[in-house]
């Protein structure tokens, strides 16, 4: 497995579609970007940053995420989510997170992921 450099970032983008709205996710009654959708997009950025460098059979799983969703985003807007690696210790990776739309920051927080052997991890579920 390659070494990860502290400060490495990954950014992903998504449009606020019907399936990402609070009213459709079940997290609220308005047609705005749902907090769970923001969390998923932020986690995706962290996952993709690590996944690009994992050997075959190894992946990462999220074990904690803490975000503050500070501003609403309308249907149709584009959201940018960035995960920045701030700590790496053996199998543990810690990130700071930020998300924004055309008007500025909409969320920020932290996230922790651990590497696992994919097959072994799934076997434990049986």
Coordinates of C-alpha atoms in Angstrom, one line a residue:
X1 CA 0.0 0.0 0.0
X2 CA 1.4 3.4 -0.9
X3 CA 2.0 6.0 1.7
X4 CA -0.5 8.8 1.9
X5 CA 0.8 12.4 2.2
X6 CA -0.9 14.5 4.9
X7 CA -2.6 17.4 3.2
X8 CA -3.7 15.3 0.2
X9 CA -7.2 16.3 -1.0
X10 CA -9.9 14.9 -3.2
X11 CA -12.8 16.9 -4.5
X12 CA -16.0 15.5 -6.0
X13 CA -19.0 17.3 -7.4
X14 CA -22.7 16.5 -7.7
X15 CA -25.9 18.2 -8.7
X16 CA -28.8 18.4 -6.3
X17 CA -31.2 16.0 -7.9
X18 CA -34.6 14.7 -6.7
X19 CA -33.1 11.8 -4.9
X20 CA -30.8 14.1 -2.9
X21 CA -33.7 16.3 -1.6
X22 CA -34.6 16.2 2.1
X23 CA -38.2 15.6 1.3
X24 CA -37.3 12.5 -0.7
X25 CA -34.5 11.2 1.6
X26 CA -36.9 11.4 4.5
X27 CA -34.7 13.8 6.6
X28 CA -37.0 16.8 6.2
X29 CA -40.0 18.3 4.5
X30 CA -38.3 20.8 2.1
X31 CA -37.0 20.5 -1.4
X32 CA -33.4 21.3 -0.4
X33 CA -30.3 19.3 -0.3
X34 CA -30.6 16.7 2.5
X35 CA -28.0 16.5 5.3
X36 CA -27.6 12.7 4.7
X37 CA -26.9 13.5 1.0
X38 CA -24.2 16.1 2.1
X39 CA -22.6 13.5 4.4
X40 CA -22.6 10.8 1.6
X41 CA -21.0 13.2 -0.8
X42 CA -18.3 14.2 1.7
X43 CA -17.7 10.5 2.6
X44 CA -17.4 9.7 -1.2
X45 CA -14.6 12.2 -1.5
X46 CA -12.6 10.6 1.3
X47 CA -13.3 7.1 0.0
X48 CA -12.2 8.0 -3.5
X49 CA -9.0 9.6 -2.2
X50 CA -7.9 6.4 -0.6
X51 CA -9.4 3.9 -3.0
X52 CA -7.2 5.2 -5.8
X53 CA -4.2 3.8 -3.9
X54 CA -5.5 0.6 -2.4
X55 CA -4.1 -2.8 -3.5
X56 CA -6.5 -5.3 -4.9
X57 CA -8.7 -6.9 -2.2
X58 CA -8.2 -3.9 0.2
X59 CA -10.8 -1.2 0.7
X60 CA -11.8 1.3 3.4
X61 CA -14.8 1.7 5.5
X62 CA -16.1 4.8 7.3
X63 CA -16.3 4.5 11.0
X64 CA -17.4 8.0 12.0
X65 CA -18.5 11.2 10.4
X66 CA -19.3 14.5 12.1
X67 CA -20.6 17.4 10.0
X68 CA -22.3 20.7 10.5
X69 CA -24.7 21.4 7.6
X70 CA -24.8 25.2 7.9
X71 CA -26.7 26.4 4.9
X72 CA -29.4 25.1 2.5
X73 CA -28.8 24.4 -1.2
X74 CA -31.5 24.5 -3.8
X75 CA -32.6 21.8 -6.2
X76 CA -30.4 21.9 -9.4
X77 CA -27.4 23.6 -7.8
X78 CA -24.0 22.0 -8.0
X79 CA -22.2 21.0 -4.8
X80 CA -18.5 20.5 -4.4
X81 CA -17.2 18.3 -1.6
X82 CA -13.6 18.0 -0.5
X83 CA -11.9 15.6 1.9
X84 CA -8.4 16.5 3.1
X85 CA -6.3 13.9 4.8
X86 CA -5.0 15.2 8.2
X87 CA -3.8 12.1 9.9
X88 CA -2.7 8.6 8.9
X89 CA -1.8 5.9 11.4
X90 CA -1.4 2.3 10.2
X91 CA -5.0 1.4 9.0
X92 CA -6.7 4.6 10.3
X93 CA -7.2 7.7 8.1
X94 CA -8.7 11.0 9.4
X95 CA -10.0 13.8 7.2
X96 CA -11.4 17.3 7.4
X97 CA -14.4 17.8 5.2
X98 CA -15.9 20.8 3.5
X99 CA -18.7 21.3 1.0
X100 CA -19.8 24.3 -0.9
X101 CA -22.2 25.6 -3.6
X102 CA -22.1 28.7 -5.8
X103 CA -22.7 30.9 -2.7
X104 CA -20.0 29.5 -0.5
X105 CA -19.6 26.9 2.3
X106 CA -22.6 24.7 3.1
X107 CA -21.0 22.1 5.5
X108 CA -17.8 21.2 7.2
X109 CA -16.7 18.4 9.5
X110 CA -14.4 15.4 10.1
X111 CA -14.4 11.8 9.0
X112 CA -12.5 8.6 10.0
X113 CA -11.9 5.5 7.7
X114 CA -10.1 2.2 8.3
X115 CA -8.6 -0.2 5.8
X116 CA -10.1 -3.7 5.7
X117 CA -9.6 -6.8 3.6
X118 CA -12.8 -6.7 1.6
X119 CA -13.5 -10.5 1.4
X120 CA -12.7 -11.1 5.1
X121 CA -14.9 -8.1 6.1
X122 CA -17.9 -9.5 4.1
X123 CA -17.3 -13.0 5.4
X124 CA -17.8 -11.8 9.0
X125 CA -21.4 -10.7 8.0
X126 CA -22.5 -14.3 7.4

